[in-house]
């Protein structure tokens, strides 16, 4: 996707305003970079995620330590409360009833551990909702999807392959690995090794295969990496280096519970469809998306299984048949406003949510709007978007990483460092430099934008564009408006200052006053094919020039600024 750069927005005449007190300052440790105070970052993040649903989503993804999880066994007195609820509403006898054809890697103990990892699954409610009923419905819903994703799909009448005459909805969890794949095979490595944010956050491991494993058939490195971060305290490399754990440990079921609880906004988490924490937006209602099993299909695989064109396709027909068989067996009532099907729904991937104000997103990306009061017009903020990025609004610290561009996912974004406190740059006004004609005296730490006026040493200057710290008398972003500049007396080269300890030899002054050096280089040939810098030309972010034997690249819009002076240029 081509992003809109700040200069494009400037040329389009579009500007933005914000209530956030963003005050980026030049980074004293990194020429060309900026520092921002952490409190400003936190205030911006809090304002963008003020809707209570963000807290609900984040709460649903809370986890217990693996040391606690691996101590879970059937009937153990120390089992967490949500695990005890599962044992009560879905005891091991029911597990055995539904898994008579299952692979041996799937066990009831592992099922309880997968649930124990996530306190929100079969958790408590404090608002009167029936937690036991929601728990039972959640488990049966999961098994309906297991039956489609990893089921045997063998007819009840096929005695040779199904001697127990099991219903197809009793044939879940037959496959622990995607058919045709085995450990040791490198595969599903599309995109691995590319220089992009996905590989920076979730780098593939040589020789590993990221084919489907587990009850949800987890696939591709970015899903293994994201799941690993949840399972192992933010460490993506555990499963990227050893994806086989998703087949051979309790992670084979935990991956499915994780998916069940994770919103892929604008798609809600399946749990929140079932327990009705989710409230469909008007756009979703208009698209036929409401409560019921059909919406969980749309969440999982809507692009392939939902919509009028997929009404008679085998996958959704089977999935709905398994749900209806399980719901009947376990006496789960279908409410009047619930739909088992999704053929009448617009798939989420085809749903136009542009401009909708009642839809929430869960990923951060750079805010590319133009801000006239900030360096280069850059926002120094991130915004919520409806597509996957390197940064999640549900992961603590990801907003700060987004602003810092931690994974290099924002092209042409300036270097940003977040600090606990900005340095104290307040300085008193020089008493010998009073205002001129009522125009305030220039302050070195203050940000000025095009059109602002200041007085400096007896003259008034007008800013041509954004500037901070540039002496008005030096030109550049400043133009003389009125008055006569006062210039300091030149240093007498004949009488250099004398150090009382190590006097300077007056016979050899450092500058020859008779033959001054011409500061303008008469010849400046291009370097590595880049054109020579032209003081009158306009350059935008990414433009390259040669200047006095070196090559430079513009960070943002500039004209008249020498490349070797630093911002807005960087040497390459």
Coordinates of C-alpha atoms in Angstrom, one line a residue:
X1 CA 0.0 0.0 0.0
X2 CA 1.3 3.4 -0.9
X3 CA 1.2 5.8 2.0
X4 CA 0.5 9.5 1.8
X5 CA 3.7 11.4 2.7
X6 CA 3.6 14.6 4.7
X7 CA 4.8 16.6 1.7
X8 CA 1.9 15.2 -0.5
X9 CA -0.5 16.4 2.1
X10 CA 1.1 19.8 2.3
X11 CA 0.8 20.2 -1.5
X12 CA -2.8 19.2 -1.3
X13 CA -3.4 22.0 1.2
X14 CA -4.6 19.6 3.9
X15 CA -3.7 20.3 7.5
X16 CA -4.7 18.7 10.8
X17 CA -5.1 19.9 14.3
X18 CA -4.8 17.8 17.5
X19 CA -5.7 18.2 21.1
X20 CA -2.6 16.3 22.1
X21 CA 0.3 18.5 23.4
X22 CA 2.9 16.9 21.2
X23 CA 6.1 18.9 21.5
X24 CA 8.9 17.1 19.7
X25 CA 12.3 18.6 20.4
X26 CA 15.6 18.1 18.5
X27 CA 17.5 15.1 19.9
X28 CA 20.8 16.2 21.3
X29 CA 22.2 12.7 21.0
X30 CA 21.1 12.1 17.4
X31 CA 21.4 15.0 14.8
X32 CA 18.3 15.0 12.7
X33 CA 16.3 13.0 15.3
X34 CA 13.7 14.1 17.8
X35 CA 12.7 13.4 21.4
X36 CA 9.2 13.3 22.8
X37 CA 8.2 13.1 26.5
X38 CA 6.6 9.8 27.5
X39 CA 3.7 11.6 29.2
X40 CA 2.7 13.1 25.9
X41 CA 2.8 9.7 24.2
X42 CA 0.7 8.2 27.0
X43 CA -1.9 11.0 26.8
X44 CA -2.3 10.6 23.1
X45 CA -2.7 6.8 23.4
X46 CA -5.2 7.1 26.2
X47 CA -7.3 9.5 24.2
X48 CA -7.3 7.3 21.1
X49 CA -8.4 4.2 23.1
X50 CA -10.9 5.9 25.5
X51 CA -13.7 3.6 24.4
X52 CA -14.3 1.0 27.2
X53 CA -14.2 -1.8 24.7
X54 CA -10.4 -1.5 24.4
X55 CA -10.1 -2.4 28.1
X56 CA -12.5 -5.3 27.6
X57 CA -10.5 -6.6 24.7
X58 CA -7.2 -6.3 26.5
X59 CA -8.8 -8.0 29.6
X60 CA -9.9 -11.0 27.4
X61 CA -6.3 -11.5 26.3
X62 CA -4.8 -11.6 29.8
X63 CA -2.9 -14.8 30.5
X64 CA -1.6 -16.9 33.4
X65 CA 2.1 -17.9 33.8
X66 CA 2.9 -21.2 32.2
X67 CA 4.1 -22.5 35.5
X68 CA 0.6 -22.2 36.8
X69 CA -0.9 -23.6 33.6
X70 CA 1.3 -26.7 33.6
X71 CA 0.2 -27.6 37.1
X72 CA -3.4 -28.0 35.9
X73 CA -4.8 -31.5 36.0
X74 CA -8.4 -32.9 36.0
X75 CA -10.0 -32.5 39.4
X76 CA -7.0 -30.8 40.9
X77 CA -8.0 -28.6 43.9
X78 CA -5.6 -25.9 42.8
X79 CA -7.2 -25.5 39.3
X80 CA -8.2 -21.9 38.4
X81 CA -11.8 -21.0 38.7
X82 CA -12.5 -20.9 35.0
X83 CA -11.0 -24.4 34.6
X84 CA -13.2 -25.7 37.4
X85 CA -16.2 -24.3 35.6
X86 CA -15.2 -26.2 32.4
X87 CA -14.9 -29.4 34.4
X88 CA -18.4 -28.8 35.7
X89 CA -20.2 -28.0 32.5
X90 CA -18.1 -30.1 30.2
X91 CA -16.6 -33.0 32.2
X92 CA -14.0 -35.5 30.8
X93 CA -16.9 -37.9 29.8
X94 CA -18.1 -35.3 27.3
X95 CA -14.6 -34.7 26.0
X96 CA -14.3 -38.5 25.4
X97 CA -17.7 -38.6 23.7
X98 CA -16.6 -36.0 21.1
X99 CA -13.0 -37.2 20.6
X100 CA -13.3 -40.9 19.9
X101 CA -11.6 -40.4 16.6
X102 CA -9.2 -37.7 17.7
X103 CA -5.4 -37.8 17.4
X104 CA -3.7 -38.8 20.7
X105 CA -2.0 -35.4 21.0
X106 CA -5.3 -33.9 22.0
X107 CA -6.1 -34.7 25.6
X108 CA -8.5 -33.4 28.2
X109 CA -5.6 -32.3 30.4
X110 CA -4.2 -30.3 27.5
X111 CA -7.7 -28.9 26.9
X112 CA -8.0 -27.7 30.5
X113 CA -4.5 -26.2 30.3
X114 CA -5.3 -24.3 27.1
X115 CA -8.4 -22.8 28.9
X116 CA -6.4 -22.2 32.1
X117 CA -4.0 -20.0 30.2
X118 CA -6.8 -17.5 29.4
X119 CA -8.9 -16.5 32.5
X120 CA -11.5 -14.9 30.3
X121 CA -12.6 -18.2 28.6
X122 CA -15.4 -19.5 30.7
X123 CA -14.7 -16.7 33.2
X124 CA -17.0 -14.9 35.5
X125 CA -19.5 -12.1 34.8
X126 CA -20.6 -9.5 37.3
X127 CA -23.6 -8.1 35.4
X128 CA -26.0 -11.0 35.7
X129 CA -25.1 -13.0 32.5
X130 CA -25.1 -16.8 33.0
X131 CA -21.4 -17.7 33.0
X132 CA -22.1 -21.5 32.9
X133 CA -24.4 -21.2 29.9
X134 CA -21.9 -18.9 28.0
X135 CA -19.1 -21.4 28.9
X136 CA -21.0 -24.4 27.5
X137 CA -22.0 -22.5 24.3
X138 CA -18.4 -21.4 23.8
X139 CA -17.1 -24.9 24.0
X140 CA -19.7 -26.3 21.7
X141 CA -19.1 -23.5 19.2
X142 CA -15.3 -24.3 19.3
X143 CA -16.0 -28.0 18.7
X144 CA -18.2 -27.2 15.7
X145 CA -15.3 -25.3 14.2
X146 CA -12.8 -28.1 15.2
X147 CA -15.0 -30.6 13.3
X148 CA -14.7 -28.6 10.2
X149 CA -11.0 -27.6 10.5
X150 CA -9.5 -30.9 11.7
X151 CA -12.4 -33.4 11.5
X152 CA -12.7 -36.8 9.9
X153 CA -15.7 -35.9 7.7
X154 CA -16.6 -39.6 7.4
X155 CA -20.2 -40.6 6.8
X156 CA -22.0 -42.3 9.7
X157 CA -22.9 -45.1 7.2
X158 CA -19.3 -45.8 6.2
X159 CA -18.7 -48.7 8.5
X160 CA -15.2 -49.6 7.2
X161 CA -13.8 -46.1 8.0
X162 CA -16.3 -45.3 10.8
X163 CA -17.0 -48.6 12.7
X164 CA -18.4 -46.8 15.7
X165 CA -20.9 -45.0 13.5
X166 CA -19.9 -41.6 14.9
X167 CA -21.8 -38.5 13.9
X168 CA -19.6 -36.2 11.9
X169 CA -19.8 -33.6 14.7
X170 CA -18.2 -36.3 16.9
X171 CA -15.2 -36.5 14.6
X172 CA -13.3 -33.4 15.7
X173 CA -9.5 -33.1 16.2
X174 CA -8.5 -36.0 13.9
X175 CA -5.6 -34.1 12.5
X176 CA -2.8 -32.4 14.5
X177 CA -0.7 -31.4 11.5
X178 CA -1.9 -30.3 8.1
X179 CA -2.4 -33.3 5.8
X180 CA 0.7 -33.9 3.7
X181 CA 3.1 -32.2 6.1
X182 CA 5.4 -33.5 8.8
X183 CA 8.0 -32.1 11.1
X184 CA 11.3 -31.4 9.4
X185 CA 9.7 -30.1 6.3
X186 CA 10.3 -26.4 5.5
X187 CA 7.2 -24.9 4.1
X188 CA 4.7 -22.1 4.3
X189 CA 7.6 -19.7 4.3
X190 CA 6.0 -17.1 1.9
X191 CA 7.5 -13.7 2.8
X192 CA 10.3 -15.1 5.0
X193 CA 13.6 -13.2 4.8
X194 CA 12.1 -10.0 3.3
X195 CA 13.2 -6.7 4.7
X196 CA 9.8 -5.8 6.1
X197 CA 8.2 -5.2 9.4
X198 CA 6.7 -8.7 9.6
X199 CA 10.2 -10.2 9.4
X200 CA 11.7 -7.7 11.8
X201 CA 9.0 -8.5 14.4
X202 CA 8.6 -12.2 13.6
X203 CA 11.7 -13.5 11.8
X204 CA 11.5 -16.9 10.3
X205 CA 13.9 -19.6 11.5
X206 CA 16.0 -21.4 8.8
X207 CA 14.6 -24.8 7.9
X208 CA 11.4 -24.5 9.8
X209 CA 7.9 -25.1 8.3
X210 CA 5.0 -22.9 9.4
X211 CA 2.3 -25.2 7.9
X212 CA -1.0 -25.8 9.8
X213 CA -0.8 -27.3 13.3
X214 CA -3.2 -27.7 16.1
X215 CA -6.9 -27.5 16.5
X216 CA -7.1 -24.2 14.6
X217 CA -4.4 -25.2 12.1
X218 CA -2.2 -22.2 12.9
X219 CA -0.2 -21.3 9.7
X220 CA 2.5 -18.8 8.6
X221 CA 5.3 -17.3 10.5
X222 CA 3.5 -14.0 11.5
X223 CA 0.8 -16.1 13.3
X224 CA 3.3 -18.3 15.0
X225 CA 5.3 -15.3 16.1
X226 CA 2.2 -13.4 17.4
X227 CA 0.9 -16.5 19.2
X228 CA 4.4 -17.1 20.7
X229 CA 4.5 -13.6 22.2
X230 CA 1.2 -14.3 24.0
X231 CA 2.4 -17.8 25.2
X232 CA 5.9 -16.8 26.2
X233 CA 5.8 -13.3 27.8
X234 CA 6.5 -11.4 24.5
X235 CA 9.1 -13.8 23.1
X236 CA 8.2 -14.5 19.5
X237 CA 11.3 -16.7 18.8
X238 CA 10.1 -19.7 20.9
X239 CA 7.6 -20.9 18.4
X240 CA 9.4 -19.4 15.4
X241 CA 12.4 -21.6 16.3
X242 CA 10.2 -24.6 17.3
X243 CA 6.8 -24.5 15.6
X244 CA 6.3 -28.2 16.4
X245 CA 5.2 -27.3 19.9
X246 CA 1.9 -26.2 18.4
X247 CA 1.3 -29.8 17.5
X248 CA 2.9 -31.7 20.4
X249 CA 2.0 -29.8 23.5
X250 CA -1.0 -28.1 25.1
X251 CA -0.4 -25.3 22.7
X252 CA -2.3 -27.4 20.1
X253 CA -5.5 -26.4 21.8
X254 CA -4.3 -23.1 23.3
X255 CA -3.8 -21.7 19.7
X256 CA -7.5 -22.2 19.1
X257 CA -8.6 -20.6 22.4
X258 CA -6.3 -17.6 21.6
X259 CA -8.0 -17.2 18.3
X260 CA -11.4 -17.5 19.9
X261 CA -10.6 -14.6 22.2
X262 CA -8.7 -12.3 19.8
X263 CA -10.5 -9.6 17.9
X264 CA -9.3 -8.9 14.4
X265 CA -11.0 -5.5 14.3
X266 CA -13.3 -4.7 12.8
X267 CA -14.1 -8.4 13.3
X268 CA -15.0 -9.0 16.9
X269 CA -13.7 -11.9 19.1
X270 CA -15.9 -15.0 18.8
X271 CA -16.3 -15.0 22.6
X272 CA -17.8 -11.5 22.5
X273 CA -20.3 -12.5 19.7
X274 CA -21.4 -15.4 22.0
X275 CA -21.6 -13.5 25.3
X276 CA -22.9 -10.3 23.6
X277 CA -20.2 -8.1 24.8
X278 CA -19.9 -7.0 21.2
X279 CA -22.5 -4.6 19.9
X280 CA -22.7 -4.7 16.1
X281 CA -22.3 -1.3 14.4
X282 CA -25.0 0.1 12.0
X283 CA -22.8 -0.8 9.0
X284 CA -22.6 -4.4 10.3
X285 CA -26.4 -4.6 10.9
X286 CA -27.0 -3.2 7.4
X287 CA -24.7 -6.0 6.1
X288 CA -26.7 -8.7 7.8
X289 CA -24.1 -9.3 10.5
X290 CA -25.7 -9.9 13.9
X291 CA -25.5 -12.5 16.7
X292 CA -25.3 -16.2 16.2
X293 CA -23.0 -19.0 14.9
X294 CA -23.1 -17.5 11.4
X295 CA -21.1 -14.5 12.5
X296 CA -18.4 -16.7 14.0
X297 CA -18.0 -18.2 10.5
X298 CA -17.6 -14.7 9.1
X299 CA -14.9 -14.1 11.7
X300 CA -13.0 -17.3 10.8
X301 CA -13.4 -17.5 7.1
X302 CA -16.0 -15.0 5.8
X303 CA -14.3 -14.3 2.5
X304 CA -14.7 -17.9 1.4
X305 CA -17.7 -19.1 3.3
X306 CA -20.1 -16.2 3.7
X307 CA -22.3 -14.3 1.2
X308 CA -25.1 -15.4 -1.2
X309 CA -22.5 -16.8 -3.6
X310 CA -21.3 -19.3 -0.9
X311 CA -24.7 -20.4 0.3
X312 CA -24.4 -24.0 -1.0
X313 CA -20.6 -24.4 -0.7
X314 CA -19.4 -27.5 1.2
X315 CA -17.4 -25.7 3.9
X316 CA -20.1 -23.5 5.4
X317 CA -22.8 -26.2 4.9
X318 CA -20.7 -28.7 6.8
X319 CA -19.7 -26.2 9.5
X320 CA -23.4 -25.2 10.1
X321 CA -24.5 -28.9 10.1
X322 CA -21.9 -29.7 12.8
X323 CA -23.0 -26.7 14.9
X324 CA -26.7 -27.6 14.6
X325 CA -26.0 -31.3 15.5
X326 CA -24.0 -30.3 18.6
X327 CA -26.4 -27.6 19.6
X328 CA -29.3 -30.1 19.5
X329 CA -27.4 -32.7 21.5
X330 CA -26.3 -30.2 24.2
X331 CA -29.7 -28.5 24.2
X332 CA -28.3 -25.0 23.4
X333 CA -31.2 -22.7 22.6
X334 CA -30.9 -20.5 19.5
X335 CA -32.2 -17.0 20.3
X336 CA -34.7 -15.3 17.9
X337 CA -32.1 -12.7 16.8
X338 CA -29.4 -15.3 16.2
X339 CA -28.5 -16.8 12.8
X340 CA -26.7 -20.1 12.3
X341 CA -25.8 -19.2 8.7
X342 CA -23.8 -16.4 7.1
X343 CA -24.9 -16.6 3.5
X344 CA -27.0 -13.6 4.1
X345 CA -24.0 -11.6 5.5
X346 CA -21.5 -9.5 3.6
X347 CA -18.0 -11.0 4.3
X348 CA -16.0 -8.7 6.6
X349 CA -13.3 -8.4 3.9
X350 CA -15.9 -6.8 1.6
X351 CA -17.5 -4.6 4.1
X352 CA -16.9 -0.9 3.5
X353 CA -16.4 0.7 6.9
X354 CA -14.9 4.0 5.7
X355 CA -16.2 6.9 7.7
X356 CA -18.1 4.7 10.2
X357 CA -17.9 6.2 13.6
X358 CA -19.2 3.2 15.6
X359 CA -16.5 0.8 14.5
X360 CA -13.3 0.2 16.5
X361 CA -9.9 -0.8 15.2
X362 CA -7.1 -2.6 17.1
X363 CA -3.9 -1.8 15.1
X364 CA -1.6 1.2 15.2
X365 CA 0.0 2.8 12.1
X366 CA 1.7 6.1 11.5
X367 CA -0.6 9.2 11.2
X368 CA 0.4 10.7 7.9
X369 CA -1.7 13.9 8.2
X370 CA 0.2 17.2 8.0
X371 CA 0.6 19.3 11.1
X372 CA 1.9 22.9 10.5
X373 CA 3.1 23.3 14.1
X374 CA 5.4 20.3 14.2
X375 CA 8.8 19.6 12.6
X376 CA 8.5 18.9 8.9
X377 CA 4.7 18.8 9.3
X378 CA 5.0 15.2 10.7
X379 CA 2.4 14.3 13.3
X380 CA 4.7 12.2 15.6
X381 CA 1.5 10.3 16.4
X382 CA 0.0 6.9 15.4
X383 CA -3.6 6.2 14.6
X384 CA -5.9 3.2 14.7
X385 CA -6.3 1.4 11.4
X386 CA -8.4 -1.6 10.1
X387 CA -5.5 -3.7 8.9
X388 CA -2.8 -5.7 10.5
X389 CA 0.4 -3.8 11.4
X390 CA 3.4 -4.4 13.6
X391 CA 1.7 -2.6 16.5
X392 CA -1.4 -3.6 18.5
X393 CA -3.6 -1.4 20.6
X394 CA -4.1 -4.4 22.9
X395 CA -0.4 -4.8 23.7
X396 CA 1.1 -2.6 26.3
X397 CA 4.0 -0.5 25.0
X398 CA 3.1 -1.0 21.3
X399 CA 1.9 2.6 20.8
X400 CA 5.2 3.9 22.0
X401 CA 7.0 1.5 19.7
X402 CA 4.8 2.7 16.8
X403 CA 5.8 6.3 17.4
X404 CA 9.4 5.3 17.6
X405 CA 8.9 3.2 14.5
X406 CA 10.5 0.3 16.3
X407 CA 10.1 -2.2 13.4
X408 CA 10.8 0.3 10.6
X409 CA 7.3 0.0 9.2
X410 CA 6.8 3.8 8.5
X411 CA 8.7 5.0 5.3
X412 CA 10.2 8.4 5.6
X413 CA 9.4 8.7 9.4
X414 CA 11.9 10.7 11.3
X415 CA 14.0 9.2 14.1
X416 CA 12.1 9.4 17.3
X417 CA 13.2 8.7 20.9
X418 CA 10.8 8.7 23.8
X419 CA 12.2 10.1 27.1
X420 CA 10.8 10.4 30.6
X421 CA 11.3 14.1 30.7
X422 CA 12.4 16.7 28.1
X423 CA 15.5 18.7 29.0
X424 CA 14.8 22.1 30.5
X425 CA 15.4 24.6 27.7
X426 CA 13.7 27.6 29.3
X427 CA 15.9 30.6 29.1
X428 CA 15.2 34.2 30.3
X429 CA 14.8 36.8 27.6
X430 CA 18.1 38.7 27.0
X431 CA 17.6 42.1 28.6
X432 CA 19.8 43.7 26.0
X433 CA 17.5 42.5 23.2
X434 CA 14.2 44.2 23.8
X435 CA 11.2 43.7 21.5
X436 CA 10.9 45.9 18.4
X437 CA 7.6 47.6 17.5
X438 CA 5.8 45.3 20.0
X439 CA 7.0 42.1 18.2
X440 CA 8.1 39.5 20.8
X441 CA 11.8 38.7 21.0
X442 CA 13.0 35.4 19.4
X443 CA 13.3 32.4 21.7
X444 CA 15.7 29.7 20.7
X445 CA 13.6 26.9 22.2
X446 CA 10.3 28.0 20.8
X447 CA 8.6 26.5 17.6
X448 CA 7.7 29.0 14.9
X449 CA 5.7 28.3 11.8
X450 CA 5.4 30.2 8.5
X451 CA 4.1 33.7 9.0
X452 CA 5.3 34.1 12.6
X453 CA 7.2 37.3 13.4
X454 CA 10.0 37.9 15.9
X455 CA 12.3 40.7 16.8
X456 CA 16.0 40.0 17.2
X457 CA 18.8 42.5 17.9
X458 CA 16.9 45.6 16.6
X459 CA 15.2 44.0 13.5
X460 CA 12.0 42.1 12.8
X461 CA 12.0 38.8 11.0
X462 CA 9.3 36.7 9.5
X463 CA 9.4 32.8 9.4
X464 CA 9.1 31.3 5.9
X465 CA 8.3 27.8 7.3
X466 CA 8.5 25.7 10.4
X467 CA 11.6 26.4 12.5
X468 CA 13.1 26.0 15.9
X469 CA 16.5 27.1 17.1
X470 CA 17.5 28.8 13.9
X471 CA 19.0 32.3 14.5
X472 CA 16.9 34.8 12.6
X473 CA 20.0 36.7 11.5
X474 CA 21.3 33.6 9.8
X475 CA 18.6 33.6 7.1
X476 CA 17.4 30.1 6.1
X477 CA 13.8 29.9 7.4
X478 CA 13.8 33.6 8.3
X479 CA 13.3 36.7 6.1
X480 CA 14.1 40.2 7.2
X481 CA 10.8 42.1 7.6
X482 CA 12.0 45.5 8.9
X483 CA 14.8 47.3 10.7
X484 CA 18.6 47.0 10.4
X485 CA 20.2 43.9 11.7
X486 CA 22.9 44.5 14.3
X487 CA 25.9 42.4 13.6
X488 CA 28.7 41.7 16.2
X489 CA 32.1 43.3 15.7
X490 CA 34.5 41.0 13.9
X491 CA 37.4 39.5 15.8
X492 CA 40.6 41.3 15.2
X493 CA 42.9 38.7 13.6
X494 CA 46.0 40.7 14.4
X495 CA 45.4 40.6 18.1
X496 CA 44.3 37.0 18.9
X497 CA 43.3 36.2 22.5
X498 CA 46.2 35.0 24.7
X499 CA 46.0 32.0 26.9
X500 CA 47.9 32.9 30.1
X501 CA 49.2 29.3 30.3
X502 CA 49.9 28.5 26.7
X503 CA 50.1 31.7 24.7
X504 CA 49.2 31.7 21.0
X505 CA 52.1 32.6 18.7
X506 CA 51.1 36.0 17.3
X507 CA 53.4 35.5 14.4
X508 CA 51.1 32.7 13.0
X509 CA 47.4 33.6 13.4
X510 CA 45.0 30.9 12.3
X511 CA 43.4 33.0 9.5
X512 CA 45.3 35.0 7.0
X513 CA 43.5 38.4 6.9
X514 CA 45.1 39.3 3.6
X515 CA 44.0 36.3 1.6
X516 CA 40.6 35.1 3.0
X517 CA 39.3 31.7 1.8
X518 CA 36.4 31.8 -0.6
X519 CA 33.6 29.9 1.2
X520 CA 31.9 29.0 -2.1
X521 CA 33.3 26.0 -3.9
X522 CA 33.6 26.8 -7.6
X523 CA 33.4 23.2 -8.7
X524 CA 31.0 20.7 -7.1
X525 CA 30.8 17.6 -9.4
X526 CA 28.0 15.1 -8.9
X527 CA 28.7 12.1 -6.7
X528 CA 27.4 8.5 -7.5
X529 CA 25.1 9.9 -10.2
X530 CA 23.2 12.2 -7.8
X531 CA 22.8 15.8 -9.1
X532 CA 24.7 18.6 -7.4
X533 CA 22.7 20.5 -4.8
X534 CA 21.0 23.6 -6.1
X535 CA 20.2 26.3 -3.5
X536 CA 17.2 27.5 -5.4
X537 CA 15.6 24.1 -6.0
X538 CA 12.8 22.5 -3.9
X539 CA 13.5 19.0 -2.6
X540 CA 11.1 16.5 -0.9
X541 CA 11.7 13.5 1.4
X542 CA 13.8 10.9 -0.3
X543 CA 15.5 13.2 -2.9
X544 CA 19.3 12.7 -3.2
X545 CA 21.9 15.2 -4.1
X546 CA 25.7 15.5 -4.1
X547 CA 27.5 18.3 -2.3
X548 CA 31.2 18.9 -1.9
X549 CA 32.2 15.2 -2.4
X550 CA 29.4 13.6 -0.4
X551 CA 25.9 12.3 -1.1
X552 CA 22.9 13.5 1.0
X553 CA 19.2 12.5 1.2
X554 CA 16.3 14.8 2.1
X555 CA 14.2 13.8 5.1
X556 CA 11.3 16.1 4.2
X557 CA 10.5 19.2 2.2
X558 CA 13.4 21.7 2.0
X559 CA 14.8 24.5 -0.1
X560 CA 17.9 26.7 0.5
X561 CA 19.2 24.5 3.4
X562 CA 22.8 23.3 2.8
X563 CA 23.1 19.5 2.9
X564 CA 26.1 19.5 5.3
X565 CA 24.2 21.6 7.9
X566 CA 22.1 18.7 9.1
X567 CA 18.3 18.8 9.2
X568 CA 16.5 18.4 6.9
X569 CA 19.4 16.4 5.2
X570 CA 21.2 13.3 6.2
X571 CA 24.5 12.0 4.7
X572 CA 24.3 8.6 3.1

